Amino acid sequence: MKHFFALLCLAALTLTSCANNQEIITGTKIDGSLRRAITAKNDSLISALIRNNNKIFKALGSKEFSGKIAAHTGGVSWAFRPRRYTTGEYTLYDEMLVTNGERSHQCEYVSPEKGYTYKWINRADDMYISMLKMKFVQQDCLMILQYIKEGNQWKINNMEFTPVGRYGLTPYDYLTEAKKKAAAKYTLDAYFYCEAGLAWIEDLKDKSIRFDIAGDLKSYKDELADDLNDKYPFPNTINELPGKPVITDLSMVTVVEGIFPQVSYSSNYSDMADLKMEYEKLTKIIAGLYPDMDFNTAAVIYKINHPEIDQYGNEYRNTEQIIYKRDN
């Protein structure tokens, strides 16, 4: 945490050097009437994206934006088209009012609450940045809208659309969740949450928004791994079951319904009835074999590698996936 605090202090110094008299106000500290006005514009903009309505774009857009609508909307509008990937429903992730900025000057804001850094180029003396979080298939995305002040009116000047996490979790949230899992004695889950957070940081490395906690995630992951590698070696032969299946890997995977444990194992059975019996027995003992993983989830994914015989009598191995769902 000392390292992270030092990073935030450094970012604060960077902000100060961005412009001597620049001020950034965030969230509920912004005037309520202005926040409501921007929310109304956000809703109108999403409606325009869904309907591909250039009339609304022109009414909301700055001179620059309205002059090149296709260029400014192309990187976002595809997600809202028929058979679209998002409905446009959103939650407000963050917002900031930037005043007295230097035009064409790069600035950045570091959020101590959400752990992200956002970089942008000032396009006007006053800007309003609105971050909308919405579901996008199995991902969470941010639509980042930049408004500038033209006369007395706030006009949309730029928009971008970027994946930022999954099922409500950004990289910063994955680290927070990992520590919660470890506190609950689910250190395997904690390890996998660290892995997921690091993967998202890699995906975001070329984006305008990033999470500078790769070092924290990696050091915490390595700390967990030191204990888990000794405790749970792989492959692991399950001598308690007659067929002696071999567990080759544990992981966490994302499916449409959420993030669930995945158990990969190798079976010696080719007969489907034997395979099913072994699978059912394994589901009953898996939590005891790996008490550091939370199997009290709505589902657990099992990947079973097993021998099969083809029509010529030759043996080969096949992998099947079964989703075990808990009875409510």
mmCIF file of C-alpha atoms in Angstrom:
data_model
loop_
_atom_site.group_PDB
_atom_site.id
_atom_site.type_symbol
_atom_site.label_atom_id
_atom_site.label_comp_id
_atom_site.label_asym_id
_atom_site.label_seq_id
_atom_site.Cartn_x
_atom_site.Cartn_y
_atom_site.Cartn_z
ATOM 1 C CA MET A 1 0.000 0.000 0.000
ATOM 2 C CA LYS A 2 2.910 2.383 0.614
ATOM 3 C CA HIS A 3 3.953 1.919 -3.014
ATOM 4 C CA PHE A 4 0.423 2.669 -4.264
ATOM 5 C CA PHE A 5 0.137 5.762 -2.051
ATOM 6 C CA ALA A 6 3.432 7.057 -3.426
ATOM 7 C CA LEU A 7 2.113 6.510 -6.959
ATOM 8 C CA LEU A 8 -0.979 8.561 -6.210
ATOM 9 C CA CYS A 9 1.114 11.387 -4.797
ATOM 10 C CA LEU A 10 3.262 11.400 -7.943
ATOM 11 C CA ALA A 11 0.152 11.547 -10.119
ATOM 12 C CA ALA A 12 -1.174 14.455 -8.062
ATOM 13 C CA LEU A 13 2.055 16.338 -8.751
ATOM 14 C CA THR A 14 1.651 15.614 -12.450
ATOM 15 C CA LEU A 15 -1.838 17.070 -12.352
ATOM 16 C CA THR A 16 -0.585 20.240 -10.696
ATOM 17 C CA SER A 17 2.056 20.689 -13.384
ATOM 18 C CA CYS A 18 -0.555 20.204 -16.134
ATOM 19 C CA ALA A 19 -1.691 23.810 -15.712
ATOM 20 C CA ASN A 20 -0.979 26.063 -12.774
ATOM 21 C CA ASN A 21 -4.554 27.283 -12.493
ATOM 22 C CA GLN A 22 -6.382 24.196 -13.766
ATOM 23 C CA GLU A 23 -9.005 22.737 -11.465
ATOM 24 C CA ILE A 24 -10.614 19.301 -11.590
ATOM 25 C CA ILE A 25 -13.859 18.693 -9.698
ATOM 26 C CA THR A 26 -15.282 15.179 -9.597
ATOM 27 C CA GLY A 27 -18.508 13.362 -8.817
ATOM 28 C CA THR A 28 -21.013 14.877 -6.420
ATOM 29 C CA LYS A 29 -18.730 17.874 -5.844
ATOM 30 C CA ILE A 30 -19.870 19.149 -9.250
ATOM 31 C CA ASP A 31 -22.891 21.461 -9.246
ATOM 32 C CA GLY A 32 -26.053 19.346 -9.256
ATOM 33 C CA SER A 33 -27.831 21.261 -12.014
ATOM 34 C CA LEU A 34 -24.836 20.843 -14.317
ATOM 35 C CA ARG A 35 -24.643 17.144 -13.570
ATOM 36 C CA ARG A 36 -28.324 16.724 -14.435
ATOM 37 C CA ALA A 37 -27.880 18.681 -17.661
ATOM 38 C CA ILE A 38 -24.969 16.464 -18.737
ATOM 39 C CA THR A 39 -26.952 13.333 -17.826
ATOM 40 C CA ALA A 40 -29.779 14.502 -20.108
ATOM 41 C CA LYS A 41 -27.260 15.049 -22.917
ATOM 42 C CA ASN A 42 -25.752 11.601 -22.306
ATOM 43 C CA ASP A 43 -29.181 9.999 -22.609
ATOM 44 C CA SER A 44 -29.917 11.903 -25.810
ATOM 45 C CA LEU A 45 -26.564 10.893 -27.249
ATOM 46 C CA ILE A 46 -27.188 7.205 -26.546
ATOM 47 C CA SER A 47 -30.625 7.522 -28.149
ATOM 48 C CA ALA A 48 -28.939 9.013 -31.228
ATOM 49 C CA LEU A 49 -26.433 6.150 -31.333
ATOM 50 C CA ILE A 50 -29.207 3.549 -31.153
ATOM 51 C CA ARG A 51 -31.223 5.264 -33.881
ATOM 52 C CA ASN A 52 -28.237 6.581 -35.883
ATOM 53 C CA ASN A 53 -29.891 9.998 -35.742
ATOM 54 C CA ASN A 54 -27.626 12.653 -37.247
ATOM 55 C CA LYS A 55 -30.067 15.405 -36.294
ATOM 56 C CA ILE A 56 -29.489 14.718 -32.589
ATOM 57 C CA PHE A 57 -25.730 14.423 -33.145
ATOM 58 C CA LYS A 58 -25.670 17.881 -34.734
ATOM 59 C CA ALA A 59 -27.756 19.384 -31.933
ATOM 60 C CA LEU A 60 -25.479 17.926 -29.256
ATOM 61 C CA GLY A 61 -22.136 18.218 -31.044
ATOM 62 C CA SER A 62 -19.478 20.882 -31.106
ATOM 63 C CA LYS A 63 -18.554 22.559 -34.383
ATOM 64 C CA GLU A 64 -15.719 20.095 -34.860
ATOM 65 C CA PHE A 65 -17.899 17.090 -33.966
ATOM 66 C CA SER A 66 -20.844 18.157 -36.148
ATOM 67 C CA GLY A 67 -18.550 18.733 -39.098
ATOM 68 C CA LYS A 68 -17.274 15.147 -39.037
ATOM 69 C CA ILE A 69 -20.066 13.108 -37.461
ATOM 70 C CA ALA A 70 -19.169 9.799 -39.138
ATOM 71 C CA ALA A 71 -15.534 10.074 -38.091
ATOM 72 C CA HIS A 72 -16.406 10.917 -34.482
ATOM 73 C CA THR A 73 -19.148 8.301 -34.035
ATOM 74 C CA GLY A 74 -17.669 5.427 -36.070
ATOM 75 C CA GLY A 75 -15.621 3.955 -33.232
ATOM 76 C CA VAL A 76 -18.676 3.765 -30.965
ATOM 77 C CA SER A 77 -21.874 3.539 -33.031
ATOM 78 C CA TRP A 78 -21.230 -0.016 -34.257
ATOM 79 C CA ALA A 79 -21.950 -1.322 -30.750
ATOM 80 C CA PHE A 80 -25.472 0.156 -30.831
ATOM 81 C CA ARG A 81 -26.592 -0.954 -34.284
ATOM 82 C CA PRO A 82 -29.321 -3.576 -34.949
ATOM 83 C CA ARG A 83 -28.359 -6.875 -33.345
ATOM 84 C CA ARG A 84 -26.167 -4.632 -31.199
ATOM 85 C CA TYR A 85 -23.882 -5.773 -28.412
ATOM 86 C CA THR A 86 -25.187 -3.319 -25.819
ATOM 87 C CA THR A 87 -28.636 -1.983 -24.984
ATOM 88 C CA GLY A 88 -27.283 1.410 -23.975
ATOM 89 C CA GLU A 89 -28.291 0.989 -20.344
ATOM 90 C CA TYR A 90 -25.533 2.361 -18.158
ATOM 91 C CA THR A 91 -24.362 3.362 -14.725
ATOM 92 C CA LEU A 92 -22.330 6.495 -14.167
ATOM 93 C CA TYR A 93 -18.791 5.294 -13.469
ATOM 94 C CA ASP A 94 -17.226 8.697 -12.922
ATOM 95 C CA GLU A 95 -17.397 12.309 -14.086
ATOM 96 C CA MET A 96 -15.161 15.334 -13.852
ATOM 97 C CA LEU A 97 -15.364 19.035 -14.568
ATOM 98 C CA VAL A 98 -12.094 20.544 -15.815
ATOM 99 C CA THR A 99 -11.792 24.324 -15.700
ATOM 100 C CA ASN A 100 -9.043 26.746 -16.723
ATOM 101 C CA GLY A 101 -7.233 24.101 -18.746
ATOM 102 C CA GLU A 102 -4.600 24.759 -21.386
ATOM 103 C CA ARG A 103 -5.778 23.930 -24.894
ATOM 104 C CA SER A 104 -3.936 21.173 -26.794
ATOM 105 C CA HIS A 105 -2.207 20.220 -23.533
ATOM 106 C CA GLN A 106 -2.106 16.633 -22.297
ATOM 107 C CA CYS A 107 -3.474 16.116 -18.803
ATOM 108 C CA GLU A 108 -4.313 13.208 -16.580
ATOM 109 C CA TYR A 109 -6.492 12.456 -13.610
ATOM 110 C CA VAL A 110 -5.840 9.738 -11.028
ATOM 111 C CA SER A 111 -8.839 8.386 -9.145
ATOM 112 C CA PRO A 112 -7.929 7.336 -5.590
ATOM 113 C CA GLU A 113 -11.352 5.715 -5.125
ATOM 114 C CA LYS A 114 -11.425 3.611 -8.303
ATOM 115 C CA GLY A 115 -7.699 3.233 -8.914
ATOM 116 C CA TYR A 116 -7.571 4.350 -12.532
ATOM 117 C CA THR A 117 -5.602 6.962 -14.455
ATOM 118 C CA TYR A 118 -7.246 8.769 -17.355
ATOM 119 C CA LYS A 119 -5.315 10.804 -19.916
ATOM 120 C CA TRP A 120 -6.737 13.271 -22.405
ATOM 121 C CA ILE A 121 -5.886 16.291 -24.522
ATOM 122 C CA ASN A 122 -7.591 19.526 -23.498
ATOM 123 C CA ARG A 123 -9.660 20.756 -26.447
ATOM 124 C CA ALA A 124 -11.057 23.813 -24.669
ATOM 125 C CA ASP A 125 -10.530 25.904 -21.570
ATOM 126 C CA ASP A 126 -13.413 24.066 -19.883
ATOM 127 C CA MET A 127 -14.256 20.386 -20.338
ATOM 128 C CA TYR A 128 -16.691 17.910 -18.832
ATOM 129 C CA ILE A 129 -15.723 14.224 -18.957
ATOM 130 C CA SER A 130 -18.456 11.675 -18.388
ATOM 131 C CA MET A 131 -17.693 7.947 -18.048
ATOM 132 C CA LEU A 132 -20.615 5.580 -18.603
ATOM 133 C CA LYS A 133 -20.248 1.924 -17.684
ATOM 134 C CA MET A 134 -22.380 -0.551 -19.629
ATOM 135 C CA LYS A 135 -22.598 -4.263 -20.328
ATOM 136 C CA PHE A 136 -21.137 -5.476 -23.587
ATOM 137 C CA VAL A 137 -21.784 -9.216 -24.128
ATOM 138 C CA GLN A 138 -19.597 -10.776 -21.384
ATOM 139 C CA GLN A 139 -17.632 -7.602 -20.730
ATOM 140 C CA ASP A 140 -18.094 -4.246 -19.054
ATOM 141 C CA CYS A 141 -17.233 -1.272 -21.222
ATOM 142 C CA LEU A 142 -16.751 2.420 -20.625
ATOM 143 C CA MET A 143 -18.144 4.941 -23.021
ATOM 144 C CA ILE A 144 -16.088 8.045 -22.278
ATOM 145 C CA LEU A 145 -17.687 11.292 -23.442
ATOM 146 C CA GLN A 146 -15.814 14.574 -23.607
ATOM 147 C CA TYR A 147 -17.857 17.765 -23.609
ATOM 148 C CA ILE A 148 -16.398 21.216 -24.254
ATOM 149 C CA LYS A 149 -17.826 24.644 -23.527
ATOM 150 C CA GLU A 150 -18.816 26.549 -26.671
ATOM 151 C CA GLY A 151 -20.213 29.896 -25.620
ATOM 152 C CA ASN A 152 -22.648 29.068 -22.837
ATOM 153 C CA GLN A 153 -23.417 25.558 -24.118
ATOM 154 C CA TRP A 154 -21.818 22.210 -23.326
ATOM 155 C CA LYS A 155 -21.241 20.312 -26.578
ATOM 156 C CA ILE A 156 -20.021 16.765 -27.163
ATOM 157 C CA ASN A 157 -16.582 16.867 -28.790
ATOM 158 C CA ASN A 158 -15.256 13.314 -28.546
ATOM 159 C CA MET A 159 -16.314 9.822 -27.529
ATOM 160 C CA GLU A 160 -14.572 6.506 -27.114
ATOM 161 C CA PHE A 161 -15.657 2.998 -26.218
ATOM 162 C CA THR A 162 -13.317 0.609 -24.421
ATOM 163 C CA PRO A 163 -13.661 -2.675 -22.496
ATOM 164 C CA VAL A 164 -12.749 -2.116 -18.868
ATOM 165 C CA GLY A 165 -13.577 -5.326 -17.013
ATOM 166 C CA ARG A 166 -16.085 -8.092 -16.541
ATOM 167 C CA TYR A 167 -19.158 -8.633 -14.371
ATOM 168 C CA GLY A 168 -18.725 -5.358 -12.540
ATOM 169 C CA LEU A 169 -15.006 -5.823 -11.843
ATOM 170 C CA THR A 170 -12.258 -3.539 -13.138
ATOM 171 C CA PRO A 171 -8.580 -4.487 -12.551
ATOM 172 C CA TYR A 172 -8.654 -2.451 -9.333
ATOM 173 C CA ASP A 173 -11.795 -4.330 -8.235
ATOM 174 C CA TYR A 174 -10.143 -7.685 -8.995
ATOM 175 C CA LEU A 175 -7.396 -6.860 -6.499
ATOM 176 C CA THR A 176 -9.968 -5.800 -3.904
ATOM 177 C CA GLU A 177 -11.961 -8.979 -4.522
ATOM 178 C CA ALA A 178 -8.817 -11.123 -4.310
ATOM 179 C CA LYS A 179 -8.102 -9.795 -0.821
ATOM 180 C CA LYS A 180 -11.698 -10.477 0.218
ATOM 181 C CA LYS A 181 -11.415 -14.059 -1.048
ATOM 182 C CA ALA A 182 -8.124 -14.566 0.795
ATOM 183 C CA ALA A 183 -9.669 -13.203 3.993
ATOM 184 C CA ALA A 184 -12.445 -15.784 3.582
ATOM 185 C CA LYS A 185 -9.753 -18.520 3.252
ATOM 186 C CA TYR A 186 -10.349 -18.984 -0.484
ATOM 187 C CA THR A 187 -6.752 -18.389 -1.521
ATOM 188 C CA LEU A 188 -7.111 -20.250 -4.824
ATOM 189 C CA ASP A 189 -9.897 -17.858 -5.825
ATOM 190 C CA ALA A 190 -7.731 -14.943 -4.711
ATOM 191 C CA TYR A 191 -4.906 -16.170 -6.950
ATOM 192 C CA PHE A 192 -7.192 -16.443 -9.980
ATOM 193 C CA TYR A 193 -8.670 -12.993 -9.368
ATOM 194 C CA CYS A 194 -5.131 -11.600 -9.438
ATOM 195 C CA GLU A 195 -4.523 -13.373 -12.747
ATOM 196 C CA ALA A 196 -7.717 -11.907 -14.199
ATOM 197 C CA GLY A 197 -6.803 -8.407 -13.040
ATOM 198 C CA LEU A 198 -3.364 -8.663 -14.651
ATOM 199 C CA ALA A 199 -4.920 -9.865 -17.911
ATOM 200 C CA TRP A 200 -7.202 -6.828 -18.000
ATOM 201 C CA ILE A 201 -4.325 -4.464 -17.311
ATOM 202 C CA GLU A 202 -2.545 -5.946 -20.337
ATOM 203 C CA ASP A 203 -5.663 -5.424 -22.461
ATOM 204 C CA LEU A 204 -5.856 -1.772 -21.397
ATOM 205 C CA LYS A 205 -2.191 -0.859 -21.811
ATOM 206 C CA ASP A 206 -2.791 1.113 -25.034
ATOM 207 C CA LYS A 207 -6.015 2.789 -23.875
ATOM 208 C CA SER A 208 -6.563 6.287 -22.511
ATOM 209 C CA ILE A 209 -7.727 4.777 -19.235
ATOM 210 C CA ARG A 210 -5.456 2.430 -17.327
ATOM 211 C CA PHE A 211 -4.986 0.879 -13.891
ATOM 212 C CA ASP A 212 -1.463 1.257 -12.517
ATOM 213 C CA ILE A 213 -1.588 -1.644 -10.074
ATOM 214 C CA ALA A 214 0.152 -4.405 -12.045
ATOM 215 C CA GLY A 215 2.947 -4.473 -9.455
ATOM 216 C CA ASP A 216 0.502 -4.831 -6.575
ATOM 217 C CA LEU A 217 -1.427 -7.596 -8.350
ATOM 218 C CA LYS A 218 1.711 -9.501 -9.331
ATOM 219 C CA SER A 219 3.345 -9.317 -5.910
ATOM 220 C CA TYR A 220 0.120 -10.466 -4.244
ATOM 221 C CA LYS A 221 -0.300 -13.262 -6.795
ATOM 222 C CA ASP A 222 3.298 -14.432 -6.219
ATOM 223 C CA GLU A 223 2.756 -14.347 -2.462
ATOM 224 C CA LEU A 224 -0.303 -16.587 -2.829
ATOM 225 C CA ALA A 225 1.491 -18.884 -5.295
ATOM 226 C CA ASP A 226 4.310 -19.619 -2.838
ATOM 227 C CA ASP A 227 1.802 -21.252 -0.500
ATOM 228 C CA LEU A 228 -0.461 -22.846 -3.126
ATOM 229 C CA ASN A 229 2.304 -24.508 -5.194
ATOM 230 C CA ASP A 230 3.444 -26.548 -2.190
ATOM 231 C CA LYS A 231 -0.097 -27.305 -1.072
ATOM 232 C CA TYR A 232 -1.628 -28.294 -4.414
ATOM 233 C CA PRO A 233 0.814 -29.920 -6.854
ATOM 234 C CA PHE A 234 -0.417 -30.839 -10.329
ATOM 235 C CA PRO A 235 -1.150 -33.327 -11.755
ATOM 236 C CA ASN A 236 -3.032 -34.754 -8.769
ATOM 237 C CA THR A 237 -4.204 -38.385 -8.851
ATOM 238 C CA ILE A 238 -7.455 -38.901 -6.916
ATOM 239 C CA ASN A 239 -6.900 -42.261 -5.252
ATOM 240 C CA GLU A 240 -10.205 -42.003 -3.401
ATOM 241 C CA LEU A 241 -12.076 -42.876 -6.605
ATOM 242 C CA PRO A 242 -11.850 -46.333 -8.231
ATOM 243 C CA GLY A 243 -10.832 -45.084 -11.676
ATOM 244 C CA LYS A 244 -8.089 -42.864 -10.196
ATOM 245 C CA PRO A 245 -8.811 -39.749 -12.292
ATOM 246 C CA VAL A 246 -6.015 -37.184 -12.502
ATOM 247 C CA ILE A 247 -6.807 -33.520 -11.922
ATOM 248 C CA THR A 248 -4.574 -31.600 -14.297
ATOM 249 C CA ASP A 249 -5.642 -28.018 -13.646
ATOM 250 C CA LEU A 250 -7.857 -25.678 -11.650
ATOM 251 C CA SER A 251 -8.889 -22.281 -12.967
ATOM 252 C CA MET A 252 -11.718 -19.782 -13.084
ATOM 253 C CA VAL A 253 -13.567 -19.189 -16.347
ATOM 254 C CA THR A 254 -16.132 -16.729 -17.611
ATOM 255 C CA VAL A 255 -19.357 -17.948 -19.175
ATOM 256 C CA VAL A 256 -22.536 -16.027 -19.964
ATOM 257 C CA GLU A 257 -23.895 -16.515 -16.448
ATOM 258 C CA GLY A 258 -20.780 -15.363 -14.588
ATOM 259 C CA ILE A 259 -17.322 -16.337 -13.341
ATOM 260 C CA PHE A 260 -17.064 -19.917 -12.068
ATOM 261 C CA PRO A 261 -14.465 -22.506 -10.989
ATOM 262 C CA GLN A 262 -13.244 -24.913 -13.637
ATOM 263 C CA VAL A 263 -11.847 -28.370 -12.902
ATOM 264 C CA SER A 264 -9.881 -30.089 -15.668
ATOM 265 C CA TYR A 265 -9.174 -33.789 -15.214
ATOM 266 C CA SER A 266 -8.136 -36.887 -17.097
ATOM 267 C CA SER A 267 -10.217 -40.061 -16.794
ATOM 268 C CA ASN A 268 -9.318 -43.645 -17.608
ATOM 269 C CA TYR A 269 -12.900 -44.548 -18.515
ATOM 270 C CA SER A 270 -14.223 -44.708 -22.077
ATOM 271 C CA ASP A 271 -17.664 -46.044 -21.198
ATOM 272 C CA MET A 272 -20.117 -43.145 -20.793
ATOM 273 C CA ALA A 273 -21.902 -44.720 -17.835
ATOM 274 C CA ASP A 274 -18.593 -45.096 -15.971
ATOM 275 C CA LEU A 275 -17.600 -41.558 -16.907
ATOM 276 C CA LYS A 276 -20.854 -40.168 -15.562
ATOM 277 C CA MET A 277 -20.555 -42.128 -12.317
ATOM 278 C CA GLU A 278 -16.988 -40.906 -11.793
ATOM 279 C CA TYR A 279 -17.961 -37.311 -12.575
ATOM 280 C CA GLU A 280 -20.849 -37.393 -10.111
ATOM 281 C CA LYS A 281 -18.606 -38.781 -7.371
ATOM 282 C CA LEU A 282 -15.972 -36.151 -8.054
ATOM 283 C CA THR A 283 -18.508 -33.314 -7.716
ATOM 284 C CA LYS A 284 -19.249 -34.538 -4.193
ATOM 285 C CA ILE A 285 -15.629 -34.575 -2.977
ATOM 286 C CA ILE A 286 -14.022 -31.725 -4.927
ATOM 287 C CA ALA A 287 -14.573 -29.113 -2.205
ATOM 288 C CA GLY A 288 -12.818 -31.366 0.304
ATOM 289 C CA LEU A 289 -9.887 -31.897 -2.055
ATOM 290 C CA TYR A 290 -9.446 -28.154 -2.568
ATOM 291 C CA PRO A 291 -10.801 -26.318 0.490
ATOM 292 C CA ASP A 292 -9.043 -23.119 -0.627
ATOM 293 C CA MET A 293 -11.426 -22.761 -3.564
ATOM 294 C CA ASP A 294 -15.037 -21.661 -3.307
ATOM 295 C CA PHE A 295 -17.226 -24.296 -4.935
ATOM 296 C CA ASN A 296 -20.405 -22.888 -3.387
ATOM 297 C CA THR A 297 -21.159 -21.169 -6.656
ATOM 298 C CA ALA A 298 -24.161 -21.440 -8.947
ATOM 299 C CA ALA A 299 -22.101 -23.594 -11.310
ATOM 300 C CA VAL A 300 -18.778 -25.419 -11.643
ATOM 301 C CA ILE A 301 -17.282 -26.243 -15.046
ATOM 302 C CA TYR A 302 -15.723 -29.708 -15.527
ATOM 303 C CA LYS A 303 -13.471 -30.440 -18.515
ATOM 304 C CA ILE A 304 -13.025 -34.192 -18.866
ATOM 305 C CA ASN A 305 -10.306 -35.699 -21.049
ATOM 306 C CA HIS A 306 -11.025 -39.395 -21.617
ATOM 307 C CA PRO A 307 -10.301 -42.254 -24.044
ATOM 308 C CA GLU A 308 -12.705 -43.175 -26.836
ATOM 309 C CA ILE A 309 -12.658 -45.926 -29.463
ATOM 310 C CA ASP A 310 -13.288 -45.058 -33.107
ATOM 311 C CA GLN A 311 -15.122 -47.227 -35.621
ATOM 312 C CA TYR A 312 -11.871 -49.002 -36.521
ATOM 313 C CA GLY A 313 -11.075 -49.949 -32.940
ATOM 314 C CA ASN A 314 -8.394 -47.290 -32.502
ATOM 315 C CA GLU A 315 -8.200 -45.428 -29.205
ATOM 316 C CA TYR A 316 -7.987 -41.654 -29.079
ATOM 317 C CA ARG A 317 -8.665 -39.058 -26.402
ATOM 318 C CA ASN A 318 -11.545 -36.648 -26.396
ATOM 319 C CA THR A 319 -12.407 -33.699 -24.134
ATOM 320 C CA GLU A 320 -15.929 -32.932 -23.013
ATOM 321 C CA GLN A 321 -17.285 -30.110 -20.903
ATOM 322 C CA ILE A 322 -20.010 -30.497 -18.306
ATOM 323 C CA ILE A 323 -21.527 -27.627 -16.368
ATOM 324 C CA TYR A 324 -22.472 -28.747 -12.882
ATOM 325 C CA LYS A 325 -25.287 -26.601 -11.514
ATOM 326 C CA ARG A 326 -26.128 -26.510 -7.845
ATOM 327 C CA ASP A 327 -29.669 -27.237 -6.702
ATOM 328 C CA ASN A 328 -31.242 -24.098 -5.257
#
